[in-house]
PDB file of C-alpha atoms in Angstrom:
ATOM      1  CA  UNK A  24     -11.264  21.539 -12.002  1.00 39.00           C
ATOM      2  CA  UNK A  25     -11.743  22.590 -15.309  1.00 43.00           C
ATOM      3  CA  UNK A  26     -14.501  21.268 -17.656  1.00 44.00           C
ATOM      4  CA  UNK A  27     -14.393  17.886 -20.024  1.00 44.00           C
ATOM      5  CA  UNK A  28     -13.479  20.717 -22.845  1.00 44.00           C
ATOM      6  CA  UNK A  29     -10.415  21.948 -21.305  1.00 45.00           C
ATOM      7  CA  UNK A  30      -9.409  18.630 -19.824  1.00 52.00           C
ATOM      8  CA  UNK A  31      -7.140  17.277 -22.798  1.00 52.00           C
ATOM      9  CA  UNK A  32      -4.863  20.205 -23.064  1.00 56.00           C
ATOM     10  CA  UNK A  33      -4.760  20.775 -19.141  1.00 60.00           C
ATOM     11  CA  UNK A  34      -3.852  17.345 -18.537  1.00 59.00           C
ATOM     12  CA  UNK A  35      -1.373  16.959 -21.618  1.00 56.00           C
ATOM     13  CA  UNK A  36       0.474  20.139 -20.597  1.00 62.00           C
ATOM     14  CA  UNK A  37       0.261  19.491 -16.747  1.00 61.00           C
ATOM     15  CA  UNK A  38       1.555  15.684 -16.646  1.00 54.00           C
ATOM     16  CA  UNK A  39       4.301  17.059 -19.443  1.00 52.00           C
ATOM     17  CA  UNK A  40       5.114  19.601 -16.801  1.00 56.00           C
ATOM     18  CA  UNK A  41       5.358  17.078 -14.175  1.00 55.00           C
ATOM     19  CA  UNK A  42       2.244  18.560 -12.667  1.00 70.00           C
ATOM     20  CA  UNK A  43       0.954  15.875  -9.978  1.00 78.00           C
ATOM     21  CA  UNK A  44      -1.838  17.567  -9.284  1.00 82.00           C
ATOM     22  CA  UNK A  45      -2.797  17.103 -12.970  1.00 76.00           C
ATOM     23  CA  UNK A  46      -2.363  13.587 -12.792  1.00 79.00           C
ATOM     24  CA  UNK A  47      -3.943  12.852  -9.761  1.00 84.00           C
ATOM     25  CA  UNK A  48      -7.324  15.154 -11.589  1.00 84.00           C
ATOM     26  CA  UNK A  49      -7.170  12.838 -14.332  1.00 81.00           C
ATOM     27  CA  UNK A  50      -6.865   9.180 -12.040  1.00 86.00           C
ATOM     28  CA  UNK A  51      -9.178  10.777 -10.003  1.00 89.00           C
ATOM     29  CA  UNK A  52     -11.813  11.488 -12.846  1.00 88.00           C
ATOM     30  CA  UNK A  53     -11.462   8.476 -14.775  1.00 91.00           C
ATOM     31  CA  UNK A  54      -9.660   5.730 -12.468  1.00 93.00           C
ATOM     32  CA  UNK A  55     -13.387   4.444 -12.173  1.00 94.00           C
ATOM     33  CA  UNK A  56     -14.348   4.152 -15.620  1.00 92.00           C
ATOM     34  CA  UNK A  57     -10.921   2.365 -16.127  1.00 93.00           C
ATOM     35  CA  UNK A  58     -11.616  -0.183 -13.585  1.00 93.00           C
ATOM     36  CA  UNK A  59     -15.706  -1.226 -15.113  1.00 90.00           C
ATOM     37  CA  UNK A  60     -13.837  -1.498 -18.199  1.00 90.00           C
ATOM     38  CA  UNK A  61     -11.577  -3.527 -17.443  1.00 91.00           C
ATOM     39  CA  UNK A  62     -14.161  -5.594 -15.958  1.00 88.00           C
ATOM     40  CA  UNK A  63     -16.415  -5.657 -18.611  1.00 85.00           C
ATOM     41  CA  UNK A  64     -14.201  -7.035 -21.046  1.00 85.00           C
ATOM     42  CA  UNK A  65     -11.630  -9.016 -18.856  1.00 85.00           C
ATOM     43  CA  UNK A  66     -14.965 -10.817 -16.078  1.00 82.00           C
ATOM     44  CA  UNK A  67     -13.807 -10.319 -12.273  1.00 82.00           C
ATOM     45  CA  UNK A  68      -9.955 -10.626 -11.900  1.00 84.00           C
ATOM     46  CA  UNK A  69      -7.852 -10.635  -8.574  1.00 87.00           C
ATOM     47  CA  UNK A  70      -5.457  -8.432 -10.553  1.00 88.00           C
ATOM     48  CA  UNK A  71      -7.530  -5.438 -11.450  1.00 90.00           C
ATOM     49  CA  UNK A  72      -5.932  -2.635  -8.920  1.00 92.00           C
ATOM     50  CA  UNK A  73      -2.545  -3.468 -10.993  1.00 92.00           C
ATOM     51  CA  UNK A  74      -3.937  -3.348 -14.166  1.00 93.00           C
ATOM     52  CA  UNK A  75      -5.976  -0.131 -13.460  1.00 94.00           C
ATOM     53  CA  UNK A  76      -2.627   0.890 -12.397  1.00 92.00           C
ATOM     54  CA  UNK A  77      -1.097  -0.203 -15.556  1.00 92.00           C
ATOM     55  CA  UNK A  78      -3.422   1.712 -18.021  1.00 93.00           C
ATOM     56  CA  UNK A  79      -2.659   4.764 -15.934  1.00 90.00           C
ATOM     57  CA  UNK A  80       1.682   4.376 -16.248  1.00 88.00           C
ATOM     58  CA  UNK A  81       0.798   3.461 -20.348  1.00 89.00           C
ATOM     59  CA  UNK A  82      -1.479   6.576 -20.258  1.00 86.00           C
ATOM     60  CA  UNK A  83       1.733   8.756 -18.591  1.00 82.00           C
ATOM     61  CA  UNK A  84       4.395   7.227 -21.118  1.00 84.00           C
ATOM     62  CA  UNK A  85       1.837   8.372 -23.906  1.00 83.00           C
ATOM     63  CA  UNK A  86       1.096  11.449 -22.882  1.00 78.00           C
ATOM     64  CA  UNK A  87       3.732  13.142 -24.454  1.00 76.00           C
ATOM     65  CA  UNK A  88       2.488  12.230 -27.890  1.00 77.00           C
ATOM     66  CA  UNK A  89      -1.590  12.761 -27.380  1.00 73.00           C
ATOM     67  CA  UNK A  90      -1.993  15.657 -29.741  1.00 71.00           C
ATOM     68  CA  UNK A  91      -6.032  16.401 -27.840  1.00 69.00           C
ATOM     69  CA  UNK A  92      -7.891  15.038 -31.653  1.00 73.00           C
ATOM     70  CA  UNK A  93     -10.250  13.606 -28.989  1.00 73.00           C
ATOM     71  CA  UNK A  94     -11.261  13.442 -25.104  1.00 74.00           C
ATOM     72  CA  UNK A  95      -9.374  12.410 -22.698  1.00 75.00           C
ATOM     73  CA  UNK A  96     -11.702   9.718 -21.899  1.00 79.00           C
ATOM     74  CA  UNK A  97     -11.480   8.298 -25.208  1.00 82.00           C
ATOM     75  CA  UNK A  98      -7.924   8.488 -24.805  1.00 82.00           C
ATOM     76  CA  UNK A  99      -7.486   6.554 -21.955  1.00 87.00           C
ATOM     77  CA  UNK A 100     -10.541   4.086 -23.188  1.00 88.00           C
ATOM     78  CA  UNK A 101      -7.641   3.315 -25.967  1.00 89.00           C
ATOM     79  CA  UNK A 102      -5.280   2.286 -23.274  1.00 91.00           C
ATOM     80  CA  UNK A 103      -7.261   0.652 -21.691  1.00 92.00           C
ATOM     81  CA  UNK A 104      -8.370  -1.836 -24.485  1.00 89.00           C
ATOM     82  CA  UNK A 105      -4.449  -2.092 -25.213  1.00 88.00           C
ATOM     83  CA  UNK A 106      -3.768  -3.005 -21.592  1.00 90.00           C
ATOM     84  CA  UNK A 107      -6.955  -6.071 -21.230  1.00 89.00           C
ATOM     85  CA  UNK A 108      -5.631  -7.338 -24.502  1.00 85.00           C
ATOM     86  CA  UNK A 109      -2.546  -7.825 -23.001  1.00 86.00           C
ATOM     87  CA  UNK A 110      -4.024  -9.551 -20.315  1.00 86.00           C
ATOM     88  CA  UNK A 111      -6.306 -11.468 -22.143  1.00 82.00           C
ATOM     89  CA  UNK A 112      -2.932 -12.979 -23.493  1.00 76.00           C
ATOM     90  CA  UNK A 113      -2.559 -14.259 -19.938  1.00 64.00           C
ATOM     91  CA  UNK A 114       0.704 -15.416 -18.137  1.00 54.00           C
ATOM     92  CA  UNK A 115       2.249 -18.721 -18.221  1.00 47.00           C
ATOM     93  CA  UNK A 116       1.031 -19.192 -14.528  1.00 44.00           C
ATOM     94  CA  UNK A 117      -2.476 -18.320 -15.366  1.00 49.00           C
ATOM     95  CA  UNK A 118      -2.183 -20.910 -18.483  1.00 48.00           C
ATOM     96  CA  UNK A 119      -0.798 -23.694 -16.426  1.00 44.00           C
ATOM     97  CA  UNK A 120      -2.852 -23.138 -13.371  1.00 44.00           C
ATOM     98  CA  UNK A 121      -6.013 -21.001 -14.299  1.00 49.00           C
ATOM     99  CA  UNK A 122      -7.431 -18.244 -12.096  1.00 46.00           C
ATOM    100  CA  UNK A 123      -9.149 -18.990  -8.760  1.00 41.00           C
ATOM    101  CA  UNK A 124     -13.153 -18.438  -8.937  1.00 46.00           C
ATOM    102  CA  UNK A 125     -14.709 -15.285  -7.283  1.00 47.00           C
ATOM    103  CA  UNK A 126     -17.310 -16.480  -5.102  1.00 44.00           C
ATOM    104  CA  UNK A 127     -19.566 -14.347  -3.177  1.00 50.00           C
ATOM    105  CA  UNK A 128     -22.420 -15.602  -0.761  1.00 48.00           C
ATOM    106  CA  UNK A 129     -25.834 -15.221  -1.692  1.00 48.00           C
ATOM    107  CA  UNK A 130     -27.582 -12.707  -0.556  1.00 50.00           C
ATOM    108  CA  UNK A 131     -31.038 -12.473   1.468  1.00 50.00           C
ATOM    109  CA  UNK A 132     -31.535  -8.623   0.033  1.00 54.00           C
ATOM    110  CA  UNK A 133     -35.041  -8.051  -1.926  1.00 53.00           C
ATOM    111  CA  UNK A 134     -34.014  -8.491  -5.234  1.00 62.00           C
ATOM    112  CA  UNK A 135     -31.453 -10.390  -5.010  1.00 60.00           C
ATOM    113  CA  UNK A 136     -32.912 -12.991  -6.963  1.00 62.00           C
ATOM    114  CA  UNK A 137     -32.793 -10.520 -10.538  1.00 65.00           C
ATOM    115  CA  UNK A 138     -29.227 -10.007  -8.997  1.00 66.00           C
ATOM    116  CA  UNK A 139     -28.257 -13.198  -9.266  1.00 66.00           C
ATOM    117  CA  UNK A 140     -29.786 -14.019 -12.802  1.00 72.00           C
ATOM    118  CA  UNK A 141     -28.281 -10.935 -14.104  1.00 73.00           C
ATOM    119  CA  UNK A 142     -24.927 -12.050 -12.426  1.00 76.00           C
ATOM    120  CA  UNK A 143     -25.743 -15.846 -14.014  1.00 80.00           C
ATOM    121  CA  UNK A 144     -26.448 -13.931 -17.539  1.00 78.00           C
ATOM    122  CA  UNK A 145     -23.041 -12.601 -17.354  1.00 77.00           C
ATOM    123  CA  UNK A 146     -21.340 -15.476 -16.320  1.00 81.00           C
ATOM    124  CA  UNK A 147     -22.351 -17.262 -19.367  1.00 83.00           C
ATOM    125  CA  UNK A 148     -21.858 -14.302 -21.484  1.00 82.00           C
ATOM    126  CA  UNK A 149     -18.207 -14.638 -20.172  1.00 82.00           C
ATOM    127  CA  UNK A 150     -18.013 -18.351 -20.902  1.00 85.00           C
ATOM    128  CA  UNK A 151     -19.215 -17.532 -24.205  1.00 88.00           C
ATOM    129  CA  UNK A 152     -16.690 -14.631 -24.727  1.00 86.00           C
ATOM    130  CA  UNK A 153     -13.809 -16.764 -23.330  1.00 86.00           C
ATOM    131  CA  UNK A 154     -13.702 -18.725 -26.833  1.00 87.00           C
ATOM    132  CA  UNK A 155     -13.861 -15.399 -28.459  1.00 90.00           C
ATOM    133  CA  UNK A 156     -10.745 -14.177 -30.142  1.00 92.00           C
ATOM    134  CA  UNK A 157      -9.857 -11.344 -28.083  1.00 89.00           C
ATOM    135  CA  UNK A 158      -9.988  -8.538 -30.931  1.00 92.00           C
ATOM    136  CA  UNK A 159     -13.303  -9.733 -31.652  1.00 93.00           C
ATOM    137  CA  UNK A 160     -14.068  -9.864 -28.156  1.00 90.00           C
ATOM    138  CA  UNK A 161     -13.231  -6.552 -27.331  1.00 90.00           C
ATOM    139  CA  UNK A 162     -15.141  -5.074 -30.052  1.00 92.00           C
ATOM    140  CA  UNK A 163     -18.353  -6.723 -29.086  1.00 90.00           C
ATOM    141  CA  UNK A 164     -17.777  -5.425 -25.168  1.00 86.00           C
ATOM    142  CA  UNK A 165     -17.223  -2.118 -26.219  1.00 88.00           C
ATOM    143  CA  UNK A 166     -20.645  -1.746 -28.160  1.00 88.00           C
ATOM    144  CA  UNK A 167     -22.790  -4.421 -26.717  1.00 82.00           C
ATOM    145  CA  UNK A 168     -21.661  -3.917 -23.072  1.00 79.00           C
ATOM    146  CA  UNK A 169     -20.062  -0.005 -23.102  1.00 81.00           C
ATOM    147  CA  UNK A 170     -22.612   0.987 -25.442  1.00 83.00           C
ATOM    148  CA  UNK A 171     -20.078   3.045 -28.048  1.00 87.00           C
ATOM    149  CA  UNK A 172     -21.133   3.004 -31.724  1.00 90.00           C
ATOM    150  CA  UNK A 173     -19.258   1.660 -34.457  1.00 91.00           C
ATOM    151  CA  UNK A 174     -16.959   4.145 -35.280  1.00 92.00           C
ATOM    152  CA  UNK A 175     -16.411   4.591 -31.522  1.00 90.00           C
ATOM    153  CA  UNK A 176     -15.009   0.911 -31.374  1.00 91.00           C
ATOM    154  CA  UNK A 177     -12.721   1.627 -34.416  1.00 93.00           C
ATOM    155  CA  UNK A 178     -11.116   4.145 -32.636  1.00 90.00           C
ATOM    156  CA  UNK A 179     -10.583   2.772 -29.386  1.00 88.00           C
ATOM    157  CA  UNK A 180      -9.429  -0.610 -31.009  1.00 91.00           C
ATOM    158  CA  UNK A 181      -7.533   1.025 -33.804  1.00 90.00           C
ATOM    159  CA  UNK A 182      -8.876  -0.524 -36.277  1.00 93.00           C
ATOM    160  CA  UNK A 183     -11.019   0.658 -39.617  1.00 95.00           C
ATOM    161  CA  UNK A 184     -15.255   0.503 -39.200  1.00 94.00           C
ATOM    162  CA  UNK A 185     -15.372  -2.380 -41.778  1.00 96.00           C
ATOM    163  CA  UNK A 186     -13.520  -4.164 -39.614  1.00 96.00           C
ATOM    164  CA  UNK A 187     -15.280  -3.017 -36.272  1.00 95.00           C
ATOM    165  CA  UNK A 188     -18.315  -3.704 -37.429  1.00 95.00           C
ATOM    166  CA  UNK A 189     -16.888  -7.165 -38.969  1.00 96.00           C
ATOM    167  CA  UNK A 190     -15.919  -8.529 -35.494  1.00 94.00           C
ATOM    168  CA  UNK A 191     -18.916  -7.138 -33.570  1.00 93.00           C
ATOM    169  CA  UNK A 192     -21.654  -8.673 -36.595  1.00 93.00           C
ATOM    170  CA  UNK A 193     -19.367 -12.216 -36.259  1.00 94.00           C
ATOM    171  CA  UNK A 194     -19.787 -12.178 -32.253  1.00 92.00           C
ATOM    172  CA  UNK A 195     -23.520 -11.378 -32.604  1.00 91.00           C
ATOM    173  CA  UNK A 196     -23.993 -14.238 -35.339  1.00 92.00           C
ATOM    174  CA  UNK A 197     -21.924 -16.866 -33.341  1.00 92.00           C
ATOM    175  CA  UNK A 198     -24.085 -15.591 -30.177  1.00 90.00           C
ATOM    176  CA  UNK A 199     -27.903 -15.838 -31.796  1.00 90.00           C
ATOM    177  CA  UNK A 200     -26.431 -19.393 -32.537  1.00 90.00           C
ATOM    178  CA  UNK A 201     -26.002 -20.273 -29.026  1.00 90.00           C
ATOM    179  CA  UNK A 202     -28.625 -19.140 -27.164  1.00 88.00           C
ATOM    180  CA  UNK A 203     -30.691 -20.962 -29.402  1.00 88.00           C
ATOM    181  CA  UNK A 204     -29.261 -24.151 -26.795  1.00 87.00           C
ATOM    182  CA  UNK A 205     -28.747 -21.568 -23.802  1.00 85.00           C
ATOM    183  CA  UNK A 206     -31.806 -19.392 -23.080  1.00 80.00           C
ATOM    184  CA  UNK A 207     -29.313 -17.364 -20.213  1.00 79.00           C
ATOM    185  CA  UNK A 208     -27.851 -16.245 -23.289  1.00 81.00           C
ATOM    186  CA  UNK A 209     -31.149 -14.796 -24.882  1.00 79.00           C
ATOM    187  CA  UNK A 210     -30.725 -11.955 -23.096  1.00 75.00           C
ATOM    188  CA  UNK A 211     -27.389 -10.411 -24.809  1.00 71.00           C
ATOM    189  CA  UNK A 212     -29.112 -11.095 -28.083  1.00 71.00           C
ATOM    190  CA  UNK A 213     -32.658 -10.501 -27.487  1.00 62.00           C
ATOM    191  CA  UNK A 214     -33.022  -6.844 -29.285  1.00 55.00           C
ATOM    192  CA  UNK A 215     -32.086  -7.510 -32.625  1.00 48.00           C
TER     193      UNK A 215
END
């Protein structure tokens, strides 16, 4: 497999070629970095095999136009964001009915106790989030969560860095302001 240099133009001219072995190298490579994303800014969802699948038939129907300005990864990061806002949108069943909890037992493991907080820490984080506009939601994941800088987030979310920065210092602000009455929140805002 060639290396992450390479990979943009192998991929763009191998999937434009109807390569499937191209294709199947670039699922392959970043089909799990897809699916924490989505995850990260979406919470748990029953749905996330379809929408990993989604990015991936968006990332084939833009193929054709990626010129290789950047990695592939960022490249499909981009889709990705595009495909959880579109599902932060929700469908009219989801609206109506809501989405049925994901509930796992609790474990006996060592540990599991700083497993559970940590899983309690992003449960409210989620909560929080929920009331979050989803363009300023996104762009708080992606650098509070995902860990990309600035001008990172501006270029996955399309947008300029004033206004990256914009919706990631509002989030922040509105956050500090609530864990002052929810300490599981301190966490998230704890190293500022």
């Amino acid at each position: 497999m060639p290396d992450d240099s390479e990979l943009p133009d192998t991929l763009s001219k191998g999937v434009r070629s109807a390569d499937p072995e191209a294709l199947r190298s670039l699922v392959r490579k970043e089909a799990p970095k897809v699916a924490g994303l989505l995850v990260r800014l979406l919470g748990p969802r029953q749905d996330l095999e379809d929408l990993v699948q989604t990015v991936f038939l968006e990332v084939c129907r833009a193929l054709p136009r990626f010129r290789g300005d950047s990695a592939a990864s960022t490249f499909v990061g981009g889709i990705t964001v595009q495909v959880a806002r579109r599902a932060m949108k929700g469908t009219a069943w989801t609206r109506r009915r809501g989405t049925l909890p994901e509930v796992e037992p609790p474990s006996t493991e060592p540990g599991a106790d700083r497993v559970l907080d940590a899983r309690a820490q992003l449960t409210r984080l989620q909560a929080f989030l929920a009331d979050v506009p989803p363009k300023k939601r996104v762009a708080f994941l992606l650098w509070a969560v995902e860990g990309h800088s600035a001008e990172e987030v501006a270029q996955l979310t399309e947008s300029s860095l004033a206004t990256a920065r914009k919706r990631i210092y509002d989030v922040r602000r509105d956050l500090r302001d609530r864990a002052r009455a929810d300490p599981m929140l301190e966490v998230w805002v704890r190293d500022e």
